[in-house]
Amino acid sequence: MIVNRNLKFGQVLFYTWKSILYYAVLSVLVYFLHHELEIDDLSVPFNAVALLSTALAIFLGFKNNSAYDRWWEARKIWGLLVNYSRAWGREILTLSFAVEGDPSGELDAWRHRLIYRHIAFVHALRVFLRGRHEYNNIDEQWIETSNTYDDIRPFLSAAEAEEVLSKENPPNYLLMIQGRELLEAHRRGWLSDYRFVQLSQTLTEFNNHQGKSERIKNTPFPRAYSFFSRVFVFLHGTLVPFAFVEVLGIFNIPLALLINFIFLSLDQIGERTEDPFENRPSDTPLTSISVTIEQNLKEMLDETDLPQKTEKIHGVIF
Amino acid sequence: MIVNRNLKFGQVLFYTWKSILYYAVLSVLVYFLHHELEIDDLSVPFNAVALLSTALAIFLGFKNNSAYDRWWEARKIWGLLVNYSRAWGREILTLSFAVEGDPSGELDAWRHRLIYRHIAFVHALRVFLRGRHEYNNIDEQWIETSNTYDDIRPFLSAAEAEEVLSKENPPNYLLMIQGRELLEAHRRGWLSDYRFVQLSQTLTEFNNHQGKSERIKNTPFPRAYSFFSRVFVFLHGTLVPFAFVEVLGIFNIPLALLINFIFLSLDQIGERTEDPFENRPSDTPLTSISVTIEQNLKEMLDETDLPQKTEKIHGVIF
Amino acid sequence: MIVNRNLKFGQVLFYTWKSILYYAVLSVLVYFLHHELEIDDLSVPFNAVALLSTALAIFLGFKNNSAYDRWWEARKIWGLLVNYSRAWGREILTLSFAVEGDPSGELDAWRHRLIYRHIAFVHALRVFLRGRHEYNNIDEQWIETSNTYDDIRPFLSAAEAEEVLSKENPPNYLLMIQGRELLEAHRRGWLSDYRFVQLSQTLTEFNNHQGKSERIKNTPFPRAYSFFSRVFVFLHGTLVPFAFVEVLGIFNIPLALLINFIFLSLDQIGERTEDPFENRPSDTPLTSISVTIEQNLKEMLDETDLPQKTEKIHGVIF
Amino acid sequence: MIVNRNLKFGQVLFYTWKSILYYAVLSVLVYFLHHELEIDDLSVPFNAVALLSTALAIFLGFKNNSAYDRWWEARKIWGLLVNYSRAWGREILTLSFAVEGDPSGELDAWRHRLIYRHIAFVHALRVFLRGRHEYNNIDEQWIETSNTYDDIRPFLSAAEAEEVLSKENPPNYLLMIQGRELLEAHRRGWLSDYRFVQLSQTLTEFNNHQGKSERIKNTPFPRAYSFFSRVFVFLHGTLVPFAFVEVLGIFNIPLALLINFIFLSLDQIGERTEDPFENRPSDTPLTSISVTIEQNLKEMLDETDLPQKTEKIHGVIF
Amino acid sequence: MIVNRNLKFGQVLFYTWKSILYYAVLSVLVYFLHHELEIDDLSVPFNAVALLSTALAIFLGFKNNSAYDRWWEARKIWGLLVNYSRAWGREILTLSFAVEGDPSGELDAWRHRLIYRHIAFVHALRVFLRGRHEYNNIDEQWIETSNTYDDIRPFLSAAEAEEVLSKENPPNYLLMIQGRELLEAHRRGWLSDYRFVQLSQTLTEFNNHQGKSERIKNTPFPRAYSFFSRVFVFLHGTLVPFAFVEVLGIFNIPLALLINFIFLSLDQIGERTEDPFENRPSDTPLTSISVTIEQNLKEMLDETDLPQKTEKIHGVIF
């Protein structure tokens, strides 16, 4: 998530320089052909371009709207994960009661285990989501962050960590283990039937948060929409230098570039926003949220050695 | 679901070649009549076309927006099916308790049966939804996939499979059997009153997922909207070659084609997206999701012979 | 609900012929006055019309969007009614248990009664919603269907039917009777406290489905919006023939008609869609959904004499 | 809520005559200065106006959309109030059981009291919402209705009515009393722990309906949006007469008025709709809904002296 | 929250005077260069500007829509906090029962403590949200309000206040203490298992309200969108004075200023609305809502010394 109010020129160029170069060369070429070689037929009536511009602007509006919705939904899901993680901590600590004859410390150990395993779940889900699909063709970014499953080891026993990491879907498997531990607590008498089901429902919330995140991750914005938006921007942009070349002369070059830069940007900001889990600067800040959850839950356990808040780097919080 | 970022030229032409041919012939004809036969009156003022273009672009924006909403809602429903399928697996395995005197293995067999029958439900729902309504006139696609009720046989006893497949609505009938099995488990004492109702509520979630999918399947986007959008694109497209023929001469042909191609595409990508259960490349990937659920549930049962993930073919995941 | 992909010319004209006639006469008149009587001042600058066209197109986009939302919400509500009707059938059959000493068949009779009364509720709600408010001024339609309270008699005893039909709000009264029957079942011991409340909550869902449908039925799309949209289309359409009369001559007549036909259609398809319970071809298909529910519930009771699916007539499913 | 399909000319003028007068005077003035005094510089290029028109139309589209959303949400909230009021009636009558040794009629009196107090709550909420904030500057309307707290007296004992009406927030206080009565019923044994909490949750629904209504009431549509929309319509409207004065001559007067009338109306219909609880003709029909609830609940108590449905007056239902 | 219907000229200029000055100087400069120094090439074709205007208007429409959604969602969240605070008060007072042998007044003290601590939670959340992120660069406002943690001291014991304020996240810690008090009440027998979990779920609602507010607070509207909207308004605004300079002469100066003022305002009102928790006049009125909750809960405790309603200052309610 970019938090600096102003983007740097270099960041903008990082993703658009190829297209801008193309439009610059084209503008110069059109000017040269028209005014130097005097090929007059090169001009395209402005009206034809304007007709496309309106349709394109509406289409890009739709695309940006949908991209933002995906990004914001991703943030909402992880917001819910924060809320229910705090509720999970509170419920584990207040809904389980010791019974007569418990060996000393067993309930406390159980509580500690269920809260730490939940922290592991959150980190595991982050790493799971930040993996990249080969078909998304994500290029190198100007800034990245690290996400590895080693981040979950401090919160699990060594054996459990090995077992979990051997699975196809580690976060889901962690929820399964949590369910088994609840069953065990019920058998021990720490949970009544009613409080047991209540905690099981909270696990179902986590099933939902995971599944909803996976949905966004695994379902790209329909390719037809984004493919054609790129194609339309390109076709429209290619016509633009021809539209004013006759009237404007050499000033046509900066003006055509300006117009193309704006349409190109409108397309690109949607493109960056629509996939929020790709380990890019415009991502939903999963790392930062994971650390907040870890911090909150450790504080509930009265621990004092809390993790540091994620700092912004180059104006970005991951 | 198309996952490749770039569509192939052939795929685009597959659905649009007839219209494109019409516009091409028309453009040539208009040029010929105007410039060769010098019928000057053929020209239509650009302004009249532009007036329609704006209205058309706004209408297509609305259509694409609605089509995308339908497609995305379909994906959301099947996402919920994933989440609650995992929850169902966890609940069946952790909310049912053995009682004194159970014959060995009966509870385990019951658990296995309820989870396998759920996998059958998911596959049955997929096949049920992928059937085509005659009134939708879905043409042959450039790529299809197979969906037959035989896919559910491995997860049911032979007798049960026969019974289920003789019904009008097989997936709904499977949920009814699940309900009867819960009742039996309650009678046996494996489920308390409270946990019994909790599992019954999870079945109600599946009623919802099925019913919501059927709603999208059986309720086409209002025909008036899609009919008129096709008619308007056609009328507008027919006027376009007349609008610039005077100014542009022979260059009118490619330009008119370009404009018409863009409006045609805007209409067609909505058309492809609005019905997400028609066994087409742009479908919601029901097969892939079904296999994921099967995989997750089998993993929860500690099985190791998991089904293969659905691979993309020609850039499409079904 | 219209299911045929293509509307017939006659259907379109059925609702629009008066307006089209007006615009046709106007176009001819304008042409005659301008070119025959040579009253040159009659022309209106195209720009003034275009300025209104954009505003009008945006407003019609908003109207169509809202109309579609109402129509789709109506369909969603009745989709929920399908889902919870199936859940109701399953719950009635699996959440009620016989107790020692029940006279034979009493519980089965009770179950049968609660499911049949629910079918009666669904049909009663359909008939209730399909009544027409005098203030809506719904004209005769090119195709209608029958909805009478006699449709609910087969599912109730004669006495109960009389009582129900004497009430102001028959569907709501049926839910009240269902509640009383649940109370009786609790008294008999067939329902525990917990399962009793669960079934009562399902009745609350039906309260919601009924109330939400009534909301759409009784709250027309704000009259100011639809009134002004009709007025604007009329004013704009009246200016259109004046805008090109100078440039185009006699071709002005078909072009003005074409433009007006498009704006008129954009207005009319919203107008038809915004009230989905008026027994019109564009209605939400209440009859078809009611029959599906009847079919599903009878199948759950192992009946074999299921009602026929509603067939399409002239491309319409009611 | 206006239910007549056509607005009367007088109603439209009631809210707009001042602005229309301004635009009329301005148009005449511009014509006079231009054509009589021949001040040619008065003309403004049409293009500059058109550029603003598009931006303005989009902005008004956004405003109308948001205003409609507020109005429709208000109606949804009161629709939920209808649904849960019916559920409340059913729950009070079927979830409370007499116990051995109850003095005769006490439970019935309690049921009657809780249902009548709920009717009082609904009327009290209506009166509470229909009060006007001084800062909203609502002018006199062409038709109003009466809303006074005396409407709730018939449903409460005299003492209770006095107590309730002395509070800052009478409807909320009524819910508090309902909660105390539930507690008493639990103490008497009429409600089990479980059914008690179920009824308490239904009260929480009413907390939500009240609070959501208060939110809309107390949070005007952001003033910046509506202030600037009025300013933009005024600025744009002031430019319009200058745009065609040169081309059109005296016909400029009706045309400029027509264009301004349309933009003015687009602004005003949003303005009327955005605040749905101000005792205006365009209000959400709180009176009518309150009476429906009263009618439904009395019918459930087998009363026969039901209140009359609210009739429309001058095409308006309050 | 601004409640006055009309903004004052000074308020509008407060945020925009720098930009307006820039456009004024530019317009004068362009006029001077063109008409005095007669540099004719300075003109830009109007069409090029208009093409950008449409795209910009659509983009600003999207931005305003999203900003309003954020603002309105913030208000909805705090509306829910009002509703559930009232429900919390009612539940604490009616769902906890005294048991035989309680020392006199202990239950009442407990109830008082839980309700007062909730008031502290609401004020703490307000102060927490009104803190400013350094990266948001919020300038000084023309009117501000005070938000300090001292506001929560009257509702907590001195020791508890110290403990709470030493935490990273004071509001969340208050909810944790509430959970512990519920556990204690369960141990004392004041709450049954079932009512205990019901109250715990109400705490989860508060987890949700806090977390949702934090989401909006900590996740700015994607910077790319707001950065580019400012850039586009600037680029477009810079071109505007060149577009009419040839036709209009000196009148170009006011007209260009007018157009730029409108686009600038459209951008700025979104900018002010999108972050609703920054202690600015356009904020969601957290102070006013907090006081309402305090008032309602104290009234439920039969206190008579209620806090004053927040008054508007300069037309603003904080």
Short mmCIF file of N, CA, C and O in Angstrom, two decimals, chain B residues 17-81:
data_model
loop_
_atom_site.label_atom_id
_atom_site.label_comp_id
_atom_site.label_asym_id
_atom_site.label_seq_id
_atom_site.Cartn_x
_atom_site.Cartn_y
_atom_site.Cartn_z
N TRP B 17 -16.67 -12.76 -36.22
CA TRP B 17 -16.33 -12.64 -37.64
C TRP B 17 -17.53 -12.27 -38.50
O TRP B 17 -17.40 -11.52 -39.46
N LYS B 18 -18.72 -12.75 -38.13
CA LYS B 18 -19.88 -12.43 -38.98
C LYS B 18 -20.16 -10.94 -38.98
O LYS B 18 -20.34 -10.31 -40.02
N SER B 19 -20.17 -10.36 -37.80
CA SER B 19 -20.44 -8.93 -37.72
C SER B 19 -19.34 -8.14 -38.41
O SER B 19 -19.61 -7.17 -39.13
N ILE B 20 -18.11 -8.54 -38.18
CA ILE B 20 -17.00 -7.80 -38.78
C ILE B 20 -17.09 -7.86 -40.29
O ILE B 20 -16.87 -6.85 -41.00
N LEU B 21 -17.44 -9.02 -40.80
CA LEU B 21 -17.60 -9.15 -42.24
C LEU B 21 -18.66 -8.18 -42.75
O LEU B 21 -18.47 -7.48 -43.75
N TYR B 22 -19.79 -8.12 -42.02
CA TYR B 22 -20.86 -7.22 -42.41
C TYR B 22 -20.37 -5.77 -42.47
O TYR B 22 -20.59 -5.05 -43.45
N TYR B 23 -19.68 -5.34 -41.42
CA TYR B 23 -19.20 -3.96 -41.40
C TYR B 23 -18.16 -3.70 -42.49
O TYR B 23 -18.11 -2.61 -43.06
N ALA B 24 -17.33 -4.69 -42.78
CA ALA B 24 -16.32 -4.53 -43.81
C ALA B 24 -16.98 -4.34 -45.17
O ALA B 24 -16.66 -3.40 -45.92
N VAL B 25 -17.92 -5.23 -45.47
CA VAL B 25 -18.60 -5.12 -46.75
C VAL B 25 -19.32 -3.77 -46.85
O VAL B 25 -19.24 -3.08 -47.87
N LEU B 26 -19.98 -3.40 -45.79
CA LEU B 26 -20.70 -2.13 -45.79
C LEU B 26 -19.76 -0.95 -46.05
O LEU B 26 -20.06 -0.06 -46.86
N SER B 27 -18.62 -0.95 -45.36
CA SER B 27 -17.69 0.17 -45.52
C SER B 27 -17.21 0.28 -46.96
O SER B 27 -17.12 1.37 -47.53
N VAL B 28 -16.87 -0.86 -47.52
CA VAL B 28 -16.40 -0.85 -48.91
C VAL B 28 -17.51 -0.35 -49.83
O VAL B 28 -17.29 0.49 -50.70
N LEU B 29 -18.70 -0.84 -49.60
CA LEU B 29 -19.83 -0.45 -50.42
C LEU B 29 -20.07 1.05 -50.37
O LEU B 29 -20.26 1.72 -51.39
N VAL B 30 -20.06 1.58 -49.14
CA VAL B 30 -20.31 3.02 -48.98
C VAL B 30 -19.24 3.81 -49.72
O VAL B 30 -19.53 4.78 -50.43
N TYR B 31 -17.98 3.37 -49.57
CA TYR B 31 -16.90 4.08 -50.26
C TYR B 31 -17.13 4.05 -51.76
O TYR B 31 -17.01 5.07 -52.45
N PHE B 32 -17.48 2.87 -52.25
CA PHE B 32 -17.66 2.68 -53.69
C PHE B 32 -18.78 3.57 -54.21
O PHE B 32 -18.62 4.29 -55.18
N LEU B 33 -19.93 3.52 -53.50
CA LEU B 33 -21.07 4.31 -53.95
C LEU B 33 -20.75 5.80 -53.94
O LEU B 33 -21.12 6.55 -54.83
N HIS B 34 -20.03 6.20 -52.90
CA HIS B 34 -19.79 7.62 -52.72
C HIS B 34 -18.73 8.14 -53.69
O HIS B 34 -18.94 9.12 -54.40
N HIS B 35 -17.60 7.46 -53.73
CA HIS B 35 -16.48 8.01 -54.49
C HIS B 35 -16.44 7.55 -55.92
O HIS B 35 -15.93 8.26 -56.78
N GLU B 36 -16.97 6.35 -56.18
CA GLU B 36 -16.95 5.90 -57.57
C GLU B 36 -18.22 6.34 -58.29
O GLU B 36 -18.17 6.91 -59.35
N LEU B 37 -19.35 6.05 -57.66
CA LEU B 37 -20.60 6.42 -58.32
C LEU B 37 -21.01 7.84 -57.97
O LEU B 37 -22.00 8.36 -58.48
N GLU B 38 -20.28 8.45 -57.04
CA GLU B 38 -20.48 9.85 -56.70
C GLU B 38 -21.90 10.19 -56.27
O GLU B 38 -22.49 11.20 -56.68
N ILE B 39 -22.44 9.30 -55.43
CA ILE B 39 -23.75 9.59 -54.84
C ILE B 39 -23.49 10.37 -53.55
O ILE B 39 -23.26 9.80 -52.48
N ASP B 40 -23.50 11.65 -53.63
CA ASP B 40 -23.02 12.49 -52.53
C ASP B 40 -23.97 12.49 -51.33
O ASP B 40 -23.54 12.68 -50.19
N ASP B 41 -25.24 12.27 -51.61
CA ASP B 41 -26.22 12.36 -50.52
C ASP B 41 -26.04 11.27 -49.46
O ASP B 41 -26.69 11.31 -48.41
N LEU B 42 -25.17 10.33 -49.75
CA LEU B 42 -25.05 9.20 -48.84
C LEU B 42 -24.49 9.59 -47.47
O LEU B 42 -24.60 8.84 -46.51
N SER B 43 -23.88 10.71 -47.37
CA SER B 43 -23.22 11.09 -46.12
C SER B 43 -24.22 11.40 -45.01
O SER B 43 -25.27 11.99 -45.24
N VAL B 44 -23.89 10.97 -43.80
CA VAL B 44 -24.69 11.29 -42.61
C VAL B 44 -23.87 12.25 -41.77
O VAL B 44 -22.66 12.06 -41.63
N PRO B 45 -24.48 13.31 -41.21
CA PRO B 45 -23.64 14.24 -40.42
C PRO B 45 -23.02 13.52 -39.23
O PRO B 45 -23.70 12.75 -38.55
N PHE B 46 -21.76 13.78 -39.03
CA PHE B 46 -21.05 13.13 -37.93
C PHE B 46 -21.76 13.35 -36.60
O PHE B 46 -21.82 12.46 -35.76
N ASN B 47 -22.30 14.55 -36.42
CA ASN B 47 -22.92 14.88 -35.14
C ASN B 47 -24.02 13.91 -34.75
O ASN B 47 -24.17 13.55 -33.57
N ALA B 48 -24.81 13.49 -35.73
CA ALA B 48 -25.90 12.58 -35.42
C ALA B 48 -25.35 11.25 -34.91
O ALA B 48 -25.90 10.62 -34.01
N VAL B 49 -24.25 10.83 -35.51
CA VAL B 49 -23.64 9.58 -35.07
C VAL B 49 -23.05 9.74 -33.67
O VAL B 49 -23.20 8.87 -32.81
N ALA B 50 -22.39 10.88 -33.45
CA ALA B 50 -21.75 11.10 -32.15
C ALA B 50 -22.77 11.12 -31.02
O ALA B 50 -22.54 10.59 -29.94
N LEU B 51 -23.93 11.73 -31.32
CA LEU B 51 -24.99 11.77 -30.32
C LEU B 51 -25.37 10.35 -29.91
O LEU B 51 -25.55 10.05 -28.72
N LEU B 52 -25.51 9.46 -30.89
CA LEU B 52 -25.83 8.08 -30.56
C LEU B 52 -24.66 7.39 -29.86
O LEU B 52 -24.86 6.55 -28.98
N SER B 53 -23.44 7.71 -30.26
CA SER B 53 -22.28 7.04 -29.69
C SER B 53 -22.21 7.21 -28.18
O SER B 53 -21.95 6.27 -27.45
N THR B 54 -22.45 8.44 -27.74
CA THR B 54 -22.39 8.69 -26.31
C THR B 54 -23.45 7.87 -25.57
O THR B 54 -23.16 7.18 -24.58
N ALA B 55 -24.69 7.94 -26.07
CA ALA B 55 -25.75 7.17 -25.42
C ALA B 55 -25.42 5.68 -25.42
O ALA B 55 -25.62 4.97 -24.43
N LEU B 56 -24.89 5.22 -26.55
CA LEU B 56 -24.56 3.80 -26.67
C LEU B 56 -23.44 3.41 -25.71
O LEU B 56 -23.49 2.36 -25.04
N ALA B 57 -22.43 4.26 -25.62
CA ALA B 57 -21.30 3.95 -24.73
C ALA B 57 -21.77 3.86 -23.28
O ALA B 57 -21.35 2.97 -22.52
N ILE B 58 -22.66 4.76 -22.89
CA ILE B 58 -23.18 4.71 -21.52
C ILE B 58 -24.00 3.44 -21.31
O ILE B 58 -23.88 2.76 -20.29
N PHE B 59 -24.80 3.09 -22.30
CA PHE B 59 -25.63 1.89 -22.16
C PHE B 59 -24.75 0.64 -22.10
O PHE B 59 -24.99 -0.27 -21.29
N LEU B 60 -23.72 0.59 -22.94
CA LEU B 60 -22.83 -0.57 -22.90
C LEU B 60 -22.07 -0.61 -21.57
O LEU B 60 -21.79 -1.70 -21.05
N GLY B 61 -21.75 0.56 -21.04
CA GLY B 61 -21.10 0.59 -19.73
C GLY B 61 -21.99 -0.05 -18.68
O GLY B 61 -21.56 -0.87 -17.88
N PHE B 62 -23.27 0.32 -18.70
CA PHE B 62 -24.23 -0.29 -17.77
C PHE B 62 -24.30 -1.79 -17.98
O PHE B 62 -24.27 -2.58 -17.03
N LYS B 63 -24.37 -2.21 -19.25
CA LYS B 63 -24.48 -3.65 -19.53
C LYS B 63 -23.25 -4.41 -19.06
O LYS B 63 -23.37 -5.48 -18.43
N ASN B 64 -22.07 -3.87 -19.34
CA ASN B 64 -20.86 -4.56 -18.92
C ASN B 64 -20.76 -4.63 -17.40
O ASN B 64 -20.33 -5.64 -16.83
N ASN B 65 -21.16 -3.57 -16.78
CA ASN B 65 -21.16 -3.54 -15.32
C ASN B 65 -22.06 -4.64 -14.76
O ASN B 65 -21.67 -5.40 -13.86
N SER B 66 -23.26 -4.74 -15.30
CA SER B 66 -24.21 -5.74 -14.80
C SER B 66 -23.73 -7.15 -15.11
O SER B 66 -23.88 -8.06 -14.29
N ALA B 67 -23.18 -7.33 -16.31
CA ALA B 67 -22.70 -8.66 -16.68
C ALA B 67 -21.58 -9.08 -15.74
O ALA B 67 -21.55 -10.22 -15.26
N TYR B 68 -20.68 -8.16 -15.48
CA TYR B 68 -19.58 -8.47 -14.57
C TYR B 68 -20.12 -8.79 -13.18
O TYR B 68 -19.63 -9.73 -12.52
N ASP B 69 -21.12 -8.05 -12.72
CA ASP B 69 -21.70 -8.33 -11.41
C ASP B 69 -22.27 -9.74 -11.33
O ASP B 69 -22.14 -10.42 -10.31
N ARG B 70 -22.93 -10.18 -12.40
CA ARG B 70 -23.48 -11.53 -12.41
C ARG B 70 -22.35 -12.56 -12.34
O ARG B 70 -22.43 -13.54 -11.60
N TRP B 71 -21.33 -12.33 -13.14
CA TRP B 71 -20.21 -13.27 -13.20
C TRP B 71 -19.51 -13.33 -11.84
O TRP B 71 -19.17 -14.40 -11.34
N TRP B 72 -19.30 -12.19 -11.27
CA TRP B 72 -18.58 -12.12 -9.99
C TRP B 72 -19.44 -12.68 -8.86
O TRP B 72 -18.94 -13.32 -7.95
N GLU B 73 -20.75 -12.45 -8.94
CA GLU B 73 -21.61 -13.03 -7.91
C GLU B 73 -21.56 -14.57 -8.00
O GLU B 73 -21.53 -15.24 -6.97
N ALA B 74 -21.58 -15.09 -9.23
CA ALA B 74 -21.49 -16.54 -9.39
C ALA B 74 -20.21 -17.05 -8.73
O ALA B 74 -20.21 -18.06 -8.02
N ARG B 75 -19.11 -16.33 -8.95
CA ARG B 75 -17.84 -16.75 -8.36
C ARG B 75 -17.89 -16.66 -6.84
O ARG B 75 -17.32 -17.50 -6.14
N LYS B 76 -18.55 -15.62 -6.34
CA LYS B 76 -18.67 -15.48 -4.89
C LYS B 76 -19.44 -16.64 -4.29
O LYS B 76 -19.08 -17.17 -3.23
N ILE B 77 -20.53 -17.03 -4.95
CA ILE B 77 -21.34 -18.14 -4.43
C ILE B 77 -20.50 -19.40 -4.35
O ILE B 77 -20.50 -20.10 -3.34
N TRP B 78 -19.77 -19.69 -5.41
CA TRP B 78 -18.94 -20.89 -5.38
C TRP B 78 -17.76 -20.74 -4.43
O TRP B 78 -17.22 -21.73 -3.94
N GLY B 79 -17.34 -19.51 -4.18
CA GLY B 79 -16.34 -19.30 -3.14
C GLY B 79 -16.90 -19.67 -1.77
O GLY B 79 -16.24 -20.34 -0.98
N LEU B 80 -18.14 -19.26 -1.52
CA LEU B 80 -18.77 -19.64 -0.25
C LEU B 80 -18.90 -21.14 -0.15
O LEU B 80 -18.74 -21.72 0.93
N LEU B 81 -19.19 -21.78 -1.28
CA LEU B 81 -19.31 -23.24 -1.27
C LEU B 81 -17.99 -23.87 -0.85
O LEU B 81 -17.96 -24.84 -0.09
#
